[in-house]
Coordinates of C-alpha atoms in Angstrom, one line a residue:
Chain A
M1 CA 0.1 0.1 0.0
K2 CA 1.3 3.4 -0.8
I3 CA 0.9 6.4 1.3
R4 CA 3.2 9.7 0.5
G5 CA 6.2 9.9 2.6
D6 CA 5.3 13.2 4.0
V7 CA 1.9 11.9 5.3
V8 CA 3.7 9.0 6.9
R9 CA 6.5 11.3 8.6
L10 CA 3.5 13.5 9.9
Y11 CA 1.7 10.6 11.3
R12 CA 4.7 9.2 12.8
N13 CA 5.0 12.2 15.0
V14 CA 1.4 12.5 15.5
H15 CA 1.6 8.7 16.7
S16 CA 4.6 9.4 19.2
W17 CA 3.0 12.5 21.0
V18 CA -0.3 11.2 21.2
G19 CA 1.0 7.7 22.4
I20 CA 3.0 9.5 25.2
M21 CA 0.1 11.6 26.5
A22 CA -2.4 8.4 26.8
G23 CA 0.3 5.7 27.2
L24 CA 0.4 5.8 30.9
F25 CA -3.4 5.9 31.5
L26 CA -3.9 3.2 28.8
F27 CA -1.4 0.8 30.6
I28 CA -3.5 1.1 33.6
A29 CA -6.8 0.6 31.7
F30 CA -5.7 -2.4 30.1
Y31 CA -3.7 -4.1 33.0
A32 CA -6.9 -3.4 35.2
G33 CA -9.2 -4.2 32.3
G34 CA -7.6 -7.7 32.0
M35 CA -8.0 -8.4 35.4
T36 CA -11.8 -7.4 35.2
M37 CA -12.1 -10.6 33.0
F38 CA -12.0 -12.4 36.2
E39 CA -14.2 -9.9 38.3
L40 CA -16.6 -12.5 39.5
P41 CA -14.3 -15.3 40.1
L42 CA -11.9 -12.9 42.0
G43 CA -14.8 -11.4 44.0
N44 CA -16.0 -15.0 44.9
W45 CA -12.3 -15.9 45.8
A46 CA -11.9 -12.9 48.1
S47 CA -15.3 -13.5 49.9
R48 CA -15.5 -16.0 52.2
T49 CA -18.4 -18.1 51.4
A50 CA -17.9 -21.2 53.6
T51 CA -19.8 -19.8 56.5
L52 CA -22.9 -18.5 54.8
P53 CA -26.4 -20.3 55.4
A54 CA -26.7 -23.5 53.5
P55 CA -28.9 -23.8 50.5
V56 CA -32.6 -25.2 50.8
P57 CA -34.1 -27.8 48.7
A58 CA -36.2 -26.5 45.8
D59 CA -39.4 -27.4 47.3
R60 CA -38.8 -25.3 50.4
L61 CA -37.9 -21.9 48.4
S62 CA -41.3 -20.6 48.9
E63 CA -41.3 -21.4 52.7
L64 CA -37.9 -19.7 52.8
V65 CA -39.1 -16.6 51.2
Q66 CA -42.4 -16.3 53.2
K67 CA -40.4 -16.5 56.5
A68 CA -37.7 -14.1 55.4
E69 CA -40.7 -11.7 54.4
T70 CA -42.4 -12.0 57.8
A71 CA -38.8 -11.3 59.4
D72 CA -38.1 -8.2 57.2
P73 CA -41.0 -7.0 55.0
S74 CA -38.8 -4.8 53.1
M75 CA -36.8 -7.5 51.6
I76 CA -39.4 -8.2 48.9
A77 CA -38.4 -5.0 46.9
N78 CA -34.8 -6.3 46.3
H79 CA -34.3 -9.9 46.7
T80 CA -32.7 -12.8 44.7
V81 CA -33.6 -16.3 44.6
V82 CA -30.6 -18.5 43.7
L83 CA -31.9 -21.6 41.9
H84 CA -28.6 -23.4 41.5
P85 CA -26.5 -22.7 44.6
D86 CA -22.8 -23.6 44.4
E87 CA -19.7 -23.2 46.2
T88 CA -19.4 -19.6 45.6
S89 CA -22.8 -18.6 46.0
P90 CA -24.3 -21.2 48.4
S91 CA -27.3 -19.5 49.9
S92 CA -30.6 -19.9 48.3
L93 CA -32.0 -16.4 49.2
M94 CA -30.3 -13.1 49.5
W95 CA -31.4 -9.4 49.6
V96 CA -29.5 -6.1 49.8
V97 CA -29.8 -3.8 52.8
S98 CA -28.0 -0.7 51.9
S99 CA -28.5 1.4 48.7
D100 CA -24.7 2.5 48.3
R101 CA -24.1 1.3 45.0
D102 CA -21.0 3.3 44.2
H103 CA -18.7 1.0 45.9
G104 CA -19.8 -2.2 44.3
P105 CA -21.4 -5.2 45.9
A106 CA -23.9 -3.9 48.5
R107 CA -24.4 -5.1 52.0
T108 CA -26.4 -8.3 51.7
V109 CA -28.4 -10.6 53.9
Y110 CA -28.1 -14.3 53.2
A111 CA -30.7 -16.6 54.2
G112 CA -31.4 -20.2 55.0
L113 CA -33.3 -22.7 57.0
A114 CA -32.1 -24.3 60.2
A115 CA -32.9 -28.0 60.6
D116 CA -35.9 -27.2 62.8
G117 CA -37.3 -24.9 60.0
T118 CA -36.3 -21.4 61.5
L119 CA -34.9 -18.8 59.3
V120 CA -31.2 -18.1 59.7
T121 CA -29.6 -15.1 58.3
Q122 CA -26.0 -13.7 57.9
T123 CA -25.5 -10.0 57.0
R124 CA -22.2 -9.0 55.3
T125 CA -20.8 -7.1 52.3
P126 CA -19.3 -9.3 49.6
S127 CA -15.6 -8.4 48.6
Q128 CA -15.5 -5.3 46.8
V129 CA -11.9 -6.1 45.6
G130 CA -13.1 -7.2 42.1
Y131 CA -15.3 -4.0 41.7
F132 CA -12.2 -1.9 42.7
L133 CA -10.2 -3.4 39.7
N134 CA -13.1 -2.5 37.7
I135 CA -13.4 0.7 38.7
L136 CA -9.6 1.4 38.2
H137 CA -10.1 0.2 34.8
Q138 CA -13.0 2.6 34.0
R139 CA -11.3 5.6 35.6
I140 CA -8.1 4.8 33.9
G141 CA -6.1 4.8 37.1
L142 CA -7.4 8.3 38.4
P143 CA -9.1 8.5 41.7
L144 CA -12.1 10.5 40.4
N145 CA -15.8 10.5 40.8
R146 CA -18.0 9.2 38.2
E147 CA -18.7 12.5 36.4
Y148 CA -15.1 13.6 35.9
G149 CA -13.7 10.1 35.5
R150 CA -15.9 9.3 32.6
L151 CA -15.0 12.5 30.9
I152 CA -11.2 12.0 31.3
M153 CA -11.7 8.7 30.1
G154 CA -13.6 9.9 26.9
I155 CA -10.7 12.3 26.2
V156 CA -8.1 9.4 26.7
A157 CA -10.2 7.1 24.3
L158 CA -10.1 9.9 22.0
L159 CA -6.3 10.1 22.1
Y160 CA -6.2 6.3 21.8
A161 CA -8.2 6.4 18.6
V162 CA -6.2 9.0 17.0
A163 CA -3.0 7.0 18.1
L164 CA -4.5 3.8 16.5
V165 CA -5.2 5.7 13.3
S166 CA -2.0 7.3 13.3
G167 CA -0.1 4.0 14.1
T168 CA -1.8 2.1 11.3
I169 CA -0.9 4.7 8.7
V170 CA 2.7 4.9 9.7
L171 CA 2.7 1.1 9.4
L172 CA 0.7 0.3 6.1
P173 CA 3.6 1.1 3.7
S174 CA 6.0 -1.3 5.4
L175 CA 3.6 -3.8 6.8
V176 CA 4.6 -6.8 5.1
R177 CA 8.2 -6.3 5.1
N178 CA 8.7 -5.5 8.9
L179 CA 5.9 -7.5 10.4
F180 CA 7.6 -10.6 11.2
A181 CA 11.0 -9.2 11.3
V182 CA 11.6 -9.1 15.1
R183 CA 15.3 -8.2 15.2
L184 CA 16.7 -9.4 18.5
T185 CA 19.8 -7.3 18.0
E186 CA 22.0 -5.3 20.2
N187 CA 20.1 -2.3 19.3
L188 CA 17.6 -1.8 22.1
R189 CA 15.6 0.6 20.0
R190 CA 15.1 -1.7 17.1
M191 CA 14.2 -4.4 19.3
W192 CA 11.2 -2.3 20.9
L193 CA 10.1 -1.0 17.9
D194 CA 9.8 -4.7 16.4
F195 CA 8.0 -5.8 19.3
H196 CA 5.7 -2.7 19.3
T197 CA 4.9 -3.2 15.6
L198 CA 4.3 -6.9 16.1
L199 CA 2.1 -6.5 19.1
G200 CA 0.2 -3.6 17.7
V201 CA -0.6 -5.3 14.1
C202 CA -1.6 -8.7 15.7
S203 CA -4.1 -7.1 18.5
L204 CA -5.2 -4.3 16.0
P205 CA -8.7 -5.7 15.7
F206 CA -9.1 -6.0 19.5
H207 CA -7.8 -2.3 19.9
I208 CA -10.1 -0.9 17.1
V209 CA -13.1 -2.6 19.1
M210 CA -11.9 -1.4 22.6
A211 CA -11.3 2.2 21.5
A212 CA -14.7 2.2 19.5
T213 CA -16.8 0.9 22.6
A214 CA -14.9 2.7 25.1
A215 CA -15.7 6.0 23.7
G216 CA -19.3 5.0 23.8
F217 CA -19.1 4.0 27.4
A218 CA -17.4 7.2 28.3
F219 CA -19.8 9.7 26.5
H220 CA -22.8 7.8 27.6
Q221 CA -24.4 10.5 29.6
P222 CA -23.9 13.6 27.3
I223 CA -25.0 11.4 24.2
M224 CA -28.2 10.2 26.1
A225 CA -29.2 14.0 26.8
L226 CA -28.4 14.9 23.3
E227 CA -30.6 11.9 21.9
K228 CA -33.4 12.9 24.0
T229 CA -33.4 16.3 22.2
L230 CA -32.8 15.3 18.8
F231 CA -34.9 12.1 18.5
L232 CA -38.7 12.3 17.9
P233 CA -40.8 10.7 20.7
A234 CA -42.0 7.4 20.2
V235 CA -45.5 6.8 18.7
S236 CA -47.3 5.4 21.6
T237 CA -47.7 1.7 20.7
H238 CA -47.6 0.7 24.2
L239 CA -51.3 1.6 25.0
P240 CA -52.6 -1.9 25.4
Q241 CA -49.8 -2.7 27.7
K242 CA -50.7 0.2 29.9
N243 CA -54.2 -0.7 30.4
H244 CA -52.7 -4.2 31.2
S245 CA -50.4 -2.9 34.1
H246 CA -53.2 -0.7 35.2
Q247 CA -55.1 -3.9 36.0
G248 CA -52.2 -5.1 37.9
D249 CA -52.5 -2.3 40.3
R250 CA -54.7 -4.2 42.8
P251 CA -52.6 -6.1 45.3
Q252 CA -51.9 -9.6 44.2
A253 CA -49.9 -12.2 45.7
L254 CA -46.4 -13.1 44.2
L255 CA -46.1 -16.2 42.4
E256 CA -44.1 -18.9 44.2
P257 CA -40.5 -19.3 43.0
L258 CA -40.9 -22.7 41.4
A259 CA -44.4 -21.7 39.8
I260 CA -42.2 -18.9 38.2
V261 CA -39.6 -21.5 37.0
D262 CA -42.2 -23.7 35.5
A263 CA -43.9 -20.9 33.9
F264 CA -40.5 -19.7 32.3
R265 CA -39.5 -23.0 31.2
K266 CA -42.8 -23.5 29.3
Q267 CA -42.5 -20.1 27.6
V268 CA -38.9 -20.5 26.6
P269 CA -37.8 -24.2 26.4
G270 CA -34.2 -24.8 26.3
L271 CA -33.3 -22.1 28.7
E272 CA -32.5 -23.0 32.4
P273 CA -33.3 -20.3 35.0
D274 CA -30.4 -19.4 37.1
T275 CA -31.5 -16.8 39.5
L276 CA -34.7 -14.9 40.1
A277 CA -33.6 -11.3 40.6
Y278 CA -36.6 -9.0 42.0
S279 CA -36.1 -5.4 42.0
S280 CA -38.5 -2.5 42.3
R281 CA -38.4 1.0 40.6
G282 CA -40.9 3.6 41.5
G283 CA -43.0 1.2 43.8
K284 CA -43.4 -1.4 41.0
L285 CA -41.8 -4.6 41.4
S286 CA -40.2 -6.2 38.3
L287 CA -38.4 -9.5 37.9
H288 CA -35.5 -10.5 35.7
V289 CA -35.0 -14.2 35.3
T290 CA -31.4 -14.7 34.5
V291 CA -30.0 -17.6 32.7
Q292 CA -26.3 -18.6 32.8
D293 CA -24.9 -20.0 29.6
A294 CA -21.4 -18.9 29.3
A295 CA -21.2 -19.9 25.4
Q296 CA -24.0 -17.3 24.8
I297 CA -23.6 -13.8 23.7
S298 CA -24.5 -11.9 26.6
R299 CA -24.6 -8.3 27.9
R300 CA -22.8 -8.8 31.0
P301 CA -20.8 -11.4 32.6
D302 CA -23.6 -12.9 34.8
G303 CA -25.4 -13.5 31.7
G304 CA -28.7 -12.7 29.7
Y305 CA -32.0 -12.2 31.3
G306 CA -35.7 -12.2 30.4
E307 CA -38.1 -9.8 32.2
V308 CA -41.3 -11.6 33.7
N309 CA -44.4 -10.5 35.4
P310 CA -43.7 -11.5 38.8
Y311 CA -47.5 -12.1 39.6
T312 CA -48.5 -14.2 36.7
G313 CA -45.2 -15.6 35.4
R314 CA -45.8 -14.4 31.8
L315 CA -42.6 -13.3 29.9
I316 CA -43.0 -9.5 29.3
S317 CA -39.6 -8.9 27.5
T318 CA -37.1 -10.9 25.7
D319 CA -34.8 -8.1 24.5
F320 CA -31.9 -9.3 26.6
L321 CA -32.7 -13.0 26.7
P322 CA -30.0 -15.1 24.7
N323 CA -31.5 -16.9 21.8
H324 CA -34.8 -14.9 21.8
Q325 CA -33.5 -11.4 21.1
K326 CA -34.8 -9.7 18.0
P327 CA -31.7 -8.7 15.5
A328 CA -31.7 -5.2 16.6
F329 CA -31.1 -6.1 20.3
Q330 CA -28.8 -8.9 19.5
A331 CA -26.7 -6.2 17.7
L332 CA -26.9 -4.1 20.7
T333 CA -25.8 -7.1 23.1
L334 CA -22.9 -7.7 20.8
I335 CA -21.4 -4.3 21.4
Y336 CA -21.5 -5.0 25.1
A337 CA -20.2 -8.5 24.6
L338 CA -17.4 -7.3 22.3
H339 CA -16.1 -4.9 25.0
F340 CA -16.6 -7.5 28.0
G341 CA -15.5 -10.6 26.3
T342 CA -18.9 -12.2 27.2
Y343 CA -19.3 -14.4 24.1
G344 CA -17.8 -17.8 23.6
G345 CA -17.3 -18.7 27.2
W346 CA -13.9 -18.7 29.1
L347 CA -11.8 -19.4 26.1
I348 CA -12.6 -15.9 24.9
R349 CA -12.3 -14.4 28.4
W350 CA -8.9 -15.7 28.7
G351 CA -8.3 -14.6 25.3
Y352 CA -9.4 -11.2 26.2
A353 CA -7.3 -11.2 29.4
V354 CA -4.3 -12.2 27.2
L355 CA -5.0 -9.4 24.7
G356 CA -5.6 -6.7 27.5
F357 CA -2.4 -7.6 29.2
G358 CA -0.6 -7.9 25.7
G359 CA -2.1 -4.3 25.0
A360 CA -0.8 -3.1 28.5
F361 CA 2.6 -4.2 27.3
L362 CA 2.0 -2.4 23.8
F363 CA 2.0 0.8 25.5
Y364 CA 4.9 -0.1 27.8
S365 CA 6.9 -1.0 24.7
G366 CA 5.7 2.4 23.1
N367 CA 6.9 4.5 26.1
Q368 CA 10.3 2.7 26.0
L369 CA 10.5 3.1 22.3
W370 CA 10.1 6.7 22.6
I371 CA 12.7 7.1 25.8
S372 CA 15.4 5.1 23.6
S373 CA 14.8 7.3 20.5
R374 CA 14.9 10.4 22.7
R375 CA 18.2 9.2 24.3
R376 CA 19.8 8.6 20.9
R377 CA 18.7 11.9 20.0
D378 CA 20.2 13.5 23.0
R379 CA 23.5 11.5 22.6
S380 CA 23.8 12.8 19.0
A381 CA 23.3 16.2 20.3
G382 CA 26.4 15.9 22.3
L383 CA 24.6 15.4 25.7
A384 CA 26.3 13.1 28.1
E385 CA 23.2 12.7 30.3
D386 CA 19.6 12.4 29.6
S387 CA 17.5 15.5 29.1
F388 CA 14.9 16.6 31.6
G389 CA 12.0 15.5 29.4
T390 CA 13.6 12.1 29.0
R391 CA 14.4 11.6 32.6
C392 CA 10.6 12.6 33.5
L393 CA 9.1 10.0 31.1
S394 CA 11.3 7.4 32.2
A395 CA 10.7 7.8 35.6
L396 CA 6.8 8.1 35.1
T397 CA 6.8 4.9 32.8
T398 CA 8.7 2.9 35.2
G399 CA 6.8 4.3 38.3
C400 CA 3.2 4.3 37.1
M401 CA 3.3 1.1 35.0
I402 CA 5.4 -1.2 37.6
G403 CA 3.3 0.7 40.5
C404 CA 0.2 -0.4 38.9
I405 CA 1.3 -4.0 38.6
S406 CA 2.4 -3.8 42.3
G407 CA -0.6 -2.2 43.5
V408 CA -3.0 -4.7 42.1
S409 CA -1.0 -7.5 43.4
A410 CA -1.0 -5.8 46.9
V411 CA -4.6 -5.5 46.9
L412 CA -5.0 -9.3 46.1
A413 CA -2.4 -10.3 48.5
A414 CA -4.1 -8.4 51.3
A415 CA -7.7 -9.4 50.3
P416 CA -7.6 -12.6 52.4
F417 CA -6.9 -10.7 55.5
L418 CA -9.0 -7.5 55.0
P419 CA -12.3 -7.6 56.8
E420 CA -15.2 -9.0 54.7
G421 CA -12.7 -9.7 51.9
G422 CA -11.9 -6.0 51.2
H423 CA -13.8 -3.1 51.1
Y424 CA -13.6 -0.7 48.3
Q425 CA -12.0 2.1 50.5
A426 CA -9.5 -0.3 51.9
A427 CA -8.5 -1.7 48.5
E428 CA -8.4 1.9 47.1
A429 CA -6.2 3.4 49.9
L430 CA -3.7 0.0 49.8
F431 CA -3.5 0.4 45.9
Y432 CA -2.5 4.2 45.9
A433 CA -0.2 3.6 48.8
V434 CA 1.9 1.2 46.8
F435 CA 1.4 2.9 43.6
F436 CA 2.9 6.3 44.8
I437 CA 5.6 4.6 46.8
C438 CA 6.6 3.0 43.5
L439 CA 6.4 6.4 41.8
T440 CA 8.5 8.2 44.4
V441 CA 11.1 5.4 44.3
A442 CA 11.1 5.7 40.4
A443 CA 11.3 9.8 40.7
C444 CA 14.2 9.5 43.0
W445 CA 16.3 6.7 41.3
G446 CA 15.3 7.6 37.9
G447 CA 13.4 5.4 35.5
T448 CA 16.2 2.9 34.3
R449 CA 17.9 2.4 37.8
S450 CA 14.7 1.8 39.7
L451 CA 13.1 -0.8 37.0
R452 CA 14.8 -3.9 38.3
P453 CA 14.2 -3.2 42.1
L454 CA 10.5 -2.3 41.4
I455 CA 10.0 -5.4 39.0
T456 CA 11.4 -7.4 41.8
A457 CA 9.0 -5.8 44.5
A458 CA 6.1 -6.5 42.1
G459 CA 7.1 -10.0 41.7
V460 CA 7.5 -10.4 45.5
L461 CA 4.0 -8.7 46.1
T462 CA 2.5 -11.2 43.5
L463 CA 4.0 -14.2 45.3
L464 CA 2.4 -12.8 48.5
I465 CA -0.9 -13.8 47.2
P466 CA -0.7 -17.5 47.1
L467 CA 1.1 -17.3 50.5
T468 CA -1.6 -15.0 52.3
D469 CA -4.2 -17.2 50.5
M470 CA -3.0 -20.5 51.7
T471 CA -2.4 -19.2 55.2
R472 CA -6.1 -18.5 55.3
S473 CA -7.1 -21.6 53.7
L474 CA -5.0 -23.7 56.2
T475 CA -6.4 -21.7 59.0
S476 CA -10.0 -22.3 58.2
G477 CA -9.4 -25.6 56.7
E478 CA -11.2 -24.6 53.5
V479 CA -9.4 -25.2 50.3
T480 CA -11.6 -24.6 47.1
S481 CA -10.5 -25.2 43.5
L482 CA -11.1 -21.7 42.7
A483 CA -8.3 -20.6 45.6
A484 CA -6.2 -23.2 44.0
S485 CA -6.1 -22.0 40.7
V486 CA -5.9 -18.2 41.7
D487 CA -2.9 -19.0 43.7
G488 CA -1.3 -21.1 41.0
V489 CA -1.7 -18.3 38.4
A490 CA -0.3 -15.8 40.9
L491 CA 2.6 -18.0 41.7
V492 CA 3.7 -18.4 38.2
Y493 CA 3.2 -14.7 37.5
G494 CA 5.4 -13.7 40.4
V495 CA 8.0 -16.0 39.5
V496 CA 8.0 -14.7 35.9
L497 CA 8.3 -11.3 37.3
I498 CA 11.0 -12.1 39.4
V499 CA 13.1 -13.9 36.6
L500 CA 12.5 -10.8 34.3
A501 CA 14.1 -8.7 37.1
L502 CA 16.9 -10.8 37.9
R503 CA 17.7 -11.6 34.1
K504 CA 21.0 -10.2 33.0
S505 CA 20.8 -7.4 30.3
P506 CA 23.6 -7.1 27.7
H507 CA 21.7 -4.3 26.1
R508 CA 22.0 -1.2 28.1
R509 CA 25.8 -0.9 27.7
T510 CA 26.1 -1.8 24.1
E511 CA 23.3 0.7 23.1
I512 CA 25.3 3.7 23.9
R513 CA 28.3 2.5 21.7
I514 CA 26.0 2.2 18.7
P515 CA 26.8 4.7 16.0
V516 CA 24.1 7.1 15.1
T517 CA 23.2 6.5 11.6
S518 CA 20.2 8.9 10.7
Chain B
M1 CA 6.8 5.8 -2.0
S2 CA 5.0 7.4 -4.7
G3 CA 6.2 10.8 -5.8
T4 CA 4.5 14.0 -4.3
T5 CA 1.6 15.1 -6.2
Q6 CA 1.0 18.3 -4.4
P7 CA 3.6 21.1 -4.5
K8 CA 3.9 21.6 -0.8
P9 CA 4.7 18.3 1.4
L10 CA 2.3 18.1 4.5
D11 CA 4.1 18.9 7.6
G12 CA 2.9 19.7 11.3
T13 CA 2.7 23.4 10.8
G14 CA -0.9 24.8 12.0
W15 CA -1.6 21.5 13.8
I16 CA -3.3 23.1 16.6
G17 CA -5.7 24.9 14.2
K18 CA -6.4 21.6 12.3
V19 CA -6.9 19.5 15.6
L20 CA -9.1 22.5 17.0
A21 CA -11.4 22.1 14.0
G22 CA -11.5 18.5 14.2
L23 CA -12.3 18.5 17.9
I24 CA -15.2 21.1 17.8
L25 CA -16.6 20.6 14.4
G26 CA -16.0 16.6 14.5
A27 CA -18.1 16.5 17.6
T28 CA -21.0 18.7 16.2
L29 CA -20.6 16.6 12.7
A30 CA -20.7 13.4 14.6
I31 CA -24.0 14.5 16.7
G32 CA -25.6 15.7 13.6
L33 CA -25.0 12.4 11.8
M34 CA -26.4 10.6 14.8
G35 CA -29.4 12.7 14.5
I36 CA -30.0 11.9 11.0
L37 CA -29.5 8.1 11.5
G38 CA -31.8 8.1 14.7
L39 CA -34.6 9.9 12.6
L40 CA -34.1 7.5 9.6
F41 CA -34.2 4.5 11.9
H42 CA -37.0 5.7 14.0
A43 CA -34.9 5.9 17.2
D44 CA -37.1 7.2 20.1
A45 CA -36.5 10.1 22.5
Q46 CA -37.4 7.9 25.4
L47 CA -34.3 5.5 24.5
K48 CA -36.4 2.3 24.6
T49 CA -35.7 1.1 21.2
A50 CA -32.6 -0.8 20.2
A51 CA -31.9 1.6 17.5
S52 CA -31.6 4.6 20.0
Q53 CA -29.4 2.5 22.3
I54 CA -27.0 1.3 19.5
L55 CA -26.6 4.9 18.1
R56 CA -25.0 5.8 21.5
W57 CA -21.9 4.1 20.2
F58 CA -21.8 5.9 16.8
P59 CA -20.7 9.6 17.6
G60 CA -17.4 8.3 19.4
P61 CA -15.7 6.6 16.7
V62 CA -16.7 9.2 14.1
W63 CA -15.4 12.0 16.5
G64 CA -12.2 10.2 16.9
L65 CA -11.9 9.4 13.1
V66 CA -12.3 13.2 12.2
V67 CA -9.8 14.3 14.8
A68 CA -7.4 11.7 13.5
F69 CA -7.7 12.7 10.0
S70 CA -7.9 16.6 10.6
F71 CA -3.9 16.5 10.2
L72 CA -4.5 15.9 6.5
F73 CA -6.1 19.4 5.8
R74 CA -3.7 21.6 4.0
S75 CA -4.1 24.5 6.4
P76 CA -6.1 25.5 9.6
R77 CA -8.3 27.6 7.3
H78 CA -8.9 24.9 5.1
A79 CA -9.8 22.6 7.9
W80 CA -12.6 24.9 9.2
L81 CA -13.9 25.9 6.0
T82 CA -14.2 22.3 4.9
L83 CA -15.8 21.1 8.3
V84 CA -18.2 24.1 8.6
L85 CA -19.3 23.3 5.1
V86 CA -20.0 19.5 5.9
N87 CA -21.6 20.5 9.1
A88 CA -24.0 22.8 7.5
V89 CA -25.1 20.1 5.2
V90 CA -25.5 17.5 7.7
W91 CA -27.5 19.9 10.1
V92 CA -29.8 21.3 7.4
L93 CA -30.5 17.7 6.3
F94 CA -31.3 17.0 10.1
F95 CA -33.6 19.8 10.5
L96 CA -35.4 19.0 7.1
L97 CA -35.9 15.5 8.2
H98 CA -36.9 16.5 11.7
G99 CA -39.7 19.0 10.1
V100 CA -40.8 16.3 7.6
M101 CA -41.2 13.5 10.1
A102 CA -42.5 15.4 13.2

């Protein structure tokens, strides 16, 4: 493909400046984003579930709900019946007792029946560690509130889009020639360039999808406001439905859980209800029957849902029910699924995690590339030391990026010992403490000199995860397969980090001697 | 690389003006296009239909592309003029459609 030389040169400049501006934020967004692929399992891992009330048999579900309602009449407005309790979600009934939704999973009552038929409950907050990682991802590492965080994220998404377009333009003319030519030479700059190119090209579709969907999520609120003014109000085709709901105004008894399940199975054969989630908005109770099928394209990691009338069991809406969506809603779900990796089961989620971490490394390599070319220019200009800008970026790159890795590992390592598996504020405080310590070390020692000590620290913190978790498991005598797999992954990852830090590098000294050619 | 067809090669001069044009007029352009598509696909102002929800993802990428390609304008003046013109066409079309369909 032919692109004029001056255009390529112009966009090479654009790419490096935009990349530098967005790279640090995007590293954190992608590293934490890769972690969010496992938000639910990580949350379950951090919450200790063994002490929760045991599940009740299906035929006693309605007895359980009735007894819970007698004990706490307000629970009806916001409760969930778990039809298939398992290791990570063992109680058959739970309801939320606080409305603080900003910090993730809210304070929840878990209920079960004792041997003599009396109601047993336990109240606690599920671990908010997984949610903290998600918010870290959404706020690109800045401790901002929803409003400003979203806007900053939008600006970064815009920079990201410009970096993608410019990077593609730079690469197109020499794509085939340079793609698989990874030159593991003595020249550090060459090596970073080749890695950066290979990673960038191989994950380009993923990055295009992420940039496009992220911009949508970031500008959600302002765009919604604009849509309301630009679009025409809908022609009211819902009149018959309105009459119908009017009839439902007179107080009725809720249908029993098993009756709902039966009605649901009759209306949508082939889908197995997973939970019955009741919620109320404006005094009107609504029911989402969620179905869990990892291989389906679904809007959220916890599966798709159908909206059901809680009094009659009649299916009201299949807009977000897998296999029963209209094409337009299927397309809408696909937008969510493409961003969250919620299609094609665990293989895709692992693939997304790898692409996410790969993306983080892409930004790391981009910054390293920028630093090495700046250094080369400084040397050719006769400077013996790095210029101020190079030193700053070098320290920021090492401090922020390794600080992010260390901070996330520290939060996960502390989770087994934090009360209730880690509240949001605790996770946030710990993360930023570790993050700023790393940043300070990098600022004091310089980016290059602090790199190895900081990666070692990140590796040690990562190795603490299996250590603290095993300690917890041994003291409580409960070892789950989930805990074992989290520990295993953390162990391998920590060892890799330490090996990377201790590996001998022949590059640094030789690079300075390389004659400047251009 | 092919030979230059234009007398003056492109470089970074005036990039602030070009990017500002892309940022401001790119946003209005993206919103105008979203409005037209919304009218054509009968997206509703109550945001209940799939069309109005899908269109929420439309302006972001368009805006990003306009900003990214705004570097290609020959001069800031050229950038502002072209984008104002395109904006005018899009918004006139939107209000015509809005008037016809309302």
